[in-house]
Amino acid sequence: KGEQMERIRRDIRDFKSEHALDKVIVLWTANTERFSSVEEGVNDTADNLLESIARGEAEVSPSTVFATASILEGCTYINGSPQNTFVPGVLE
């Protein structure tokens, strides 16, 4: 998941640069995911979430990876599907 997040971040930077944009807004509209458990040491803090993404933790959902990549690139992220993307580690 760490490699995927870095690819998303690179895609955001490239898109922004190629189109000479001041900002990018990411809108998540994929299929509904199962709700992720909020687990201590996994997604309860920003640091734990980043470490969990780096090690490919199964409890980190694809939408959370996209949200984290967007936030790290300074983008607005809009979740258009009913899942708990915004776990405490993302909100932090």
Tab-separated table of N, CA and C in Angstrom:
chain	number	residue	atom	x	y	z
A	1	LYS	N	0.817	-1.197	0.000
A	1	LYS	CA	0.000	0.000	0.000
A	1	LYS	C	0.858	1.257	0.000
A	2	GLY	N	2.056	1.126	0.549
A	2	GLY	CA	2.956	2.269	0.548
A	2	GLY	C	3.334	2.684	-0.861
A	3	GLU	N	3.630	1.688	-1.709
A	3	GLU	CA	3.961	1.990	-3.105
A	3	GLU	C	2.764	2.584	-3.830
A	4	GLN	N	1.578	2.072	-3.537
A	4	GLN	CA	0.366	2.608	-4.161
A	4	GLN	C	0.154	4.064	-3.756
A	5	MET	N	0.356	4.364	-2.476
A	5	MET	CA	0.165	5.735	-2.020
A	5	MET	C	1.164	6.669	-2.691
A	6	GLU	N	2.404	6.229	-2.820
A	6	GLU	CA	3.405	7.070	-3.480
A	6	GLU	C	3.060	7.282	-4.945
A	7	ARG	N	2.495	6.271	-5.592
A	7	ARG	CA	2.066	6.414	-6.991
A	7	ARG	C	0.928	7.426	-7.101
A	8	ILE	N	-0.021	7.357	-6.185
A	8	ILE	CA	-1.138	8.310	-6.180
A	8	ILE	C	-0.600	9.723	-5.978
A	9	ARG	N	0.309	9.882	-5.037
A	9	ARG	CA	0.900	11.202	-4.775
A	9	ARG	C	1.604	11.722	-6.031
A	10	ARG	N	2.360	10.860	-6.685
A	10	ARG	CA	3.060	11.268	-7.903
A	10	ARG	C	2.059	11.646	-9.000
A	11	ASP	N	0.988	10.860	-9.133
A	11	ASP	CA	-0.039	11.177	-10.127
A	11	ASP	C	-0.683	12.535	-9.852
A	12	ILE	N	-0.946	12.832	-8.605
A	12	ILE	CA	-1.526	14.129	-8.243
A	12	ILE	C	-0.563	15.253	-8.618
A	13	ARG	N	0.706	15.116	-8.243
A	13	ARG	CA	1.704	16.144	-8.569
A	13	ARG	C	1.838	16.332	-10.078
A	14	ASP	N	1.907	15.213	-10.807
A	14	ASP	CA	2.043	15.290	-12.261
A	14	ASP	C	0.831	15.957	-12.896
A	15	PHE	N	-0.364	15.579	-12.469
A	15	PHE	CA	-1.592	16.166	-13.010
A	15	PHE	C	-1.626	17.668	-12.752
A	16	LYS	N	-1.288	18.042	-11.537
A	16	LYS	CA	-1.289	19.462	-11.166
A	16	LYS	C	-0.289	20.237	-12.016
A	17	SER	N	0.879	19.683	-12.202
A	17	SER	CA	1.925	20.346	-12.980
A	17	SER	C	1.577	20.408	-14.467
A	18	GLU	N	1.150	19.284	-15.029
A	18	GLU	CA	0.836	19.212	-16.459
A	18	GLU	C	-0.272	20.170	-16.867
A	19	HIS	N	-1.188	20.435	-15.957
A	19	HIS	CA	-2.329	21.296	-16.268
A	19	HIS	C	-2.208	22.682	-15.642
A	20	ALA	N	-1.045	22.969	-15.071
A	20	ALA	CA	-0.755	24.274	-14.458
A	20	ALA	C	-1.871	24.703	-13.496
A	21	LEU	N	-2.202	23.802	-12.572
A	21	LEU	CA	-3.290	24.052	-11.635
A	21	LEU	C	-2.765	24.612	-10.328
A	22	ASP	N	-3.572	25.446	-9.694
A	22	ASP	CA	-3.241	25.956	-8.367
A	22	ASP	C	-3.605	24.953	-7.289
A	23	LYS	N	-4.679	24.193	-7.527
A	23	LYS	CA	-5.096	23.200	-6.544
A	23	LYS	C	-5.785	22.042	-7.242
A	24	VAL	N	-5.852	20.937	-6.532
A	24	VAL	CA	-6.503	19.726	-7.019
A	24	VAL	C	-7.497	19.276	-5.963
A	25	ILE	N	-8.664	18.855	-6.421
A	25	ILE	CA	-9.681	18.283	-5.533
A	25	ILE	C	-9.880	16.836	-5.963
A	26	VAL	N	-9.766	15.918	-5.028
A	26	VAL	CA	-9.941	14.499	-5.307
A	26	VAL	C	-11.325	14.090	-4.825
A	27	LEU	N	-12.117	13.517	-5.726
A	27	LEU	CA	-13.461	13.046	-5.393
A	27	LEU	C	-13.481	11.531	-5.504
A	28	TRP	N	-13.677	10.865	-4.376
A	28	TRP	CA	-13.740	9.398	-4.330
A	28	TRP	C	-15.167	8.956	-4.622
A	29	THR	N	-15.352	8.187	-5.697
A	29	THR	CA	-16.691	7.710	-6.055
A	29	THR	C	-16.703	6.214	-6.327
A	30	ALA	N	-15.736	5.502	-5.806
A	30	ALA	CA	-15.666	4.054	-6.032
A	30	ALA	C	-16.777	3.337	-5.271
A	31	ASN	N	-16.891	2.062	-5.519
A	31	ASN	CA	-17.891	1.254	-4.830
A	31	ASN	C	-17.712	1.319	-3.320
A	32	THR	N	-18.786	1.068	-2.628
A	32	THR	CA	-18.756	1.057	-1.178
A	32	THR	C	-17.821	-0.039	-0.665
A	33	GLU	N	-17.009	0.311	0.318
A	33	GLU	CA	-16.117	-0.642	0.965
A	33	GLU	C	-16.757	-1.104	2.270
A	34	ARG	N	-16.256	-2.173	2.805
A	34	ARG	CA	-16.693	-2.565	4.140
A	34	ARG	C	-16.135	-1.548	5.131
A	35	PHE	N	-16.788	-1.412	6.252
A	35	PHE	CA	-16.285	-0.489	7.266
A	35	PHE	C	-15.008	-1.046	7.874
A	36	SER	N	-14.016	-0.193	8.021
A	36	SER	CA	-12.752	-0.580	8.635
A	36	SER	C	-12.857	-0.462	10.141
A	37	SER	N	-12.234	-1.374	10.825
A	37	SER	CA	-12.166	-1.267	12.277
A	37	SER	C	-11.146	-0.203	12.633
A	38	VAL	N	-11.451	0.580	13.661
A	38	VAL	CA	-10.460	1.520	14.186
A	38	VAL	C	-9.665	0.749	15.218
A	39	GLU	N	-8.373	0.549	14.928
A	39	GLU	CA	-7.545	-0.294	15.777
A	39	GLU	C	-6.355	0.479	16.306
A	40	GLU	N	-6.113	0.334	17.587
A	40	GLU	CA	-4.950	0.955	18.209
A	40	GLU	C	-3.689	0.440	17.533
A	41	GLY	N	-2.812	1.343	17.175
A	41	GLY	CA	-1.566	0.976	16.527
A	41	GLY	C	-1.669	0.805	15.025
A	42	VAL	N	-2.883	0.912	14.481
A	42	VAL	CA	-3.072	0.745	13.037
A	42	VAL	C	-3.519	2.046	12.389
A	43	ASN	N	-4.678	2.549	12.803
A	43	ASN	CA	-5.232	3.736	12.161
A	43	ASN	C	-5.782	4.756	13.165
A	44	ASP	N	-5.308	4.656	14.397
A	44	ASP	CA	-5.812	5.522	15.459
A	44	ASP	C	-5.086	6.864	15.535
A	45	THR	N	-3.905	6.954	14.971
A	45	THR	CA	-3.168	8.224	14.912
A	45	THR	C	-2.572	8.363	13.515
A	46	ALA	N	-2.182	9.581	13.161
A	46	ALA	CA	-1.579	9.817	11.845
A	46	ALA	C	-0.295	9.012	11.682
A	47	ASP	N	0.556	9.013	12.697
A	47	ASP	CA	1.807	8.263	12.601
A	47	ASP	C	1.560	6.768	12.432
A	48	ASN	N	0.631	6.231	13.202
A	48	ASN	CA	0.318	4.802	13.086
A	48	ASN	C	-0.263	4.472	11.713
A	49	LEU	N	-1.100	5.359	11.203
A	49	LEU	CA	-1.690	5.133	9.886
A	49	LEU	C	-0.608	5.117	8.805
A	50	LEU	N	0.295	6.071	8.840
A	50	LEU	CA	1.367	6.112	7.845
A	50	LEU	C	2.237	4.855	7.921
A	51	GLU	N	2.534	4.401	9.121
A	51	GLU	CA	3.303	3.169	9.285
A	51	GLU	C	2.521	1.957	8.776
A	52	SER	N	1.213	1.941	9.022
A	52	SER	CA	0.368	0.834	8.562
A	52	SER	C	0.291	0.793	7.039
A	53	ILE	N	0.202	1.947	6.415
A	53	ILE	CA	0.200	2.005	4.947
A	53	ILE	C	1.529	1.482	4.416
A	54	ALA	N	2.617	1.903	5.034
A	54	ALA	CA	3.954	1.479	4.583
A	54	ALA	C	4.126	-0.032	4.659
A	55	ARG	N	3.538	-0.658	5.670
A	55	ARG	CA	3.704	-2.117	5.813
A	55	ARG	C	2.561	-2.910	5.178
A	56	GLY	N	1.619	-2.221	4.538
A	56	GLY	CA	0.544	-2.906	3.817
A	56	GLY	C	-0.527	-3.501	4.691
A	57	GLU	N	-0.806	-2.875	5.814
A	57	GLU	CA	-1.810	-3.362	6.769
A	57	GLU	C	-3.163	-3.548	6.077
A	58	ALA	N	-3.751	-4.729	6.233
A	58	ALA	CA	-5.013	-5.065	5.570
A	58	ALA	C	-6.184	-4.188	6.008
A	59	GLU	N	-6.151	-3.691	7.233
A	59	GLU	CA	-7.277	-2.912	7.754
A	59	GLU	C	-7.328	-1.497	7.183
A	60	VAL	N	-6.316	-1.092	6.427
A	60	VAL	CA	-6.324	0.239	5.796
A	60	VAL	C	-6.996	0.104	4.434
A	61	SER	N	-8.112	0.777	4.262
A	61	SER	CA	-8.896	0.649	3.039
A	61	SER	C	-8.295	1.462	1.890
A	62	PRO	N	-8.643	1.104	0.657
A	62	PRO	CA	-8.181	1.885	-0.487
A	62	PRO	C	-8.579	3.368	-0.400
A	63	SER	N	-9.795	3.636	0.057
A	63	SER	CA	-10.212	5.041	0.150
A	63	SER	C	-9.379	5.802	1.173
A	64	THR	N	-8.961	5.126	2.226
A	64	THR	CA	-8.098	5.768	3.229
A	64	THR	C	-6.716	6.047	2.642
A	65	VAL	N	-6.216	5.154	1.799
A	65	VAL	CA	-4.932	5.391	1.133
A	65	VAL	C	-5.037	6.614	0.225
A	66	PHE	N	-6.122	6.707	-0.551
A	66	PHE	CA	-6.325	7.868	-1.417
A	66	PHE	C	-6.471	9.145	-0.603
A	67	ALA	N	-7.228	9.085	0.481
A	67	ALA	CA	-7.405	10.268	1.333
A	67	ALA	C	-6.074	10.727	1.908
A	68	THR	N	-5.284	9.787	2.387
A	68	THR	CA	-3.986	10.125	2.973
A	68	THR	C	-3.061	10.734	1.922
A	69	ALA	N	-3.009	10.139	0.743
A	69	ALA	CA	-2.181	10.682	-0.338
A	69	ALA	C	-2.628	12.102	-0.693
A	70	SER	N	-3.925	12.300	-0.771
A	70	SER	CA	-4.461	13.627	-1.100
A	70	SER	C	-4.078	14.655	-0.055
A	71	ILE	N	-4.234	14.293	1.192
A	71	ILE	CA	-3.892	15.203	2.290
A	71	ILE	C	-2.410	15.536	2.270
A	72	LEU	N	-1.572	14.527	2.071
A	72	LEU	CA	-0.122	14.759	2.042
A	72	LEU	C	0.284	15.669	0.881
A	73	GLU	N	-0.519	15.677	-0.188
A	73	GLU	CA	-0.240	16.555	-1.324
A	73	GLU	C	-0.972	17.889	-1.230
A	74	GLY	N	-1.649	18.128	-0.107
A	74	GLY	CA	-2.321	19.415	0.092
A	74	GLY	C	-3.612	19.566	-0.687
A	75	CYS	N	-4.221	18.449	-1.061
A	75	CYS	CA	-5.463	18.466	-1.841
A	75	CYS	C	-6.682	18.301	-0.942
A	76	THR	N	-7.771	18.842	-1.407
A	76	THR	CA	-9.059	18.560	-0.782
A	76	THR	C	-9.489	17.169	-1.225
A	77	TYR	N	-9.992	16.369	-0.294
A	77	TYR	CA	-10.464	15.020	-0.590
A	77	TYR	C	-11.931	14.946	-0.200
A	78	ILE	N	-12.770	14.550	-1.144
A	78	ILE	CA	-14.207	14.409	-0.895
A	78	ILE	C	-14.561	12.935	-1.017
A	79	ASN	N	-15.150	12.385	0.032
A	79	ASN	CA	-15.563	10.991	0.020
A	79	ASN	C	-17.012	10.922	-0.438
A	80	GLY	N	-17.230	10.394	-1.643
A	80	GLY	CA	-18.575	10.303	-2.189
A	80	GLY	C	-19.222	8.946	-1.996
A	81	SER	N	-18.676	8.115	-1.145
A	81	SER	CA	-19.229	6.786	-0.898
A	81	SER	C	-19.382	6.564	0.607
A	82	PRO	N	-20.341	5.727	0.991
A	82	PRO	CA	-20.636	5.534	2.417
A	82	PRO	C	-19.743	4.521	3.119
A	83	GLN	N	-18.544	4.920	3.437
A	83	GLN	CA	-17.677	4.092	4.261
A	83	GLN	C	-16.921	4.987	5.227
A	84	ASN	N	-16.220	4.400	6.156
A	84	ASN	CA	-15.537	5.204	7.183
A	84	ASN	C	-14.086	5.478	6.782
A	85	THR	N	-13.904	6.125	5.672
A	85	THR	CA	-12.573	6.533	5.190
A	85	THR	C	-11.849	7.351	6.235
A	86	PHE	N	-12.589	8.231	6.878
A	86	PHE	CA	-11.990	9.213	7.791
A	86	PHE	C	-11.796	8.639	9.191
A	87	VAL	N	-10.928	7.654	9.286
A	87	VAL	CA	-10.559	7.085	10.590
A	87	VAL	C	-9.752	8.130	11.355
A	88	PRO	N	-9.592	7.969	12.657
A	88	PRO	CA	-8.886	8.995	13.443
A	88	PRO	C	-7.520	9.397	12.892
A	89	GLY	N	-6.775	8.453	12.345
A	89	GLY	CA	-5.466	8.778	11.797
A	89	GLY	C	-5.528	9.719	10.609
A	90	VAL	N	-6.569	9.652	9.819
A	90	VAL	CA	-6.757	10.574	8.700
A	90	VAL	C	-7.157	11.946	9.231
A	91	LEU	N	-8.058	11.964	10.175
A	91	LEU	CA	-8.528	13.245	10.716
A	91	LEU	C	-7.426	14.009	11.414
A	92	GLU	N	-6.515	13.286	12.041
A	92	GLU	CA	-5.412	13.931	12.721
A	92	GLU	C	-4.509	14.633	11.736
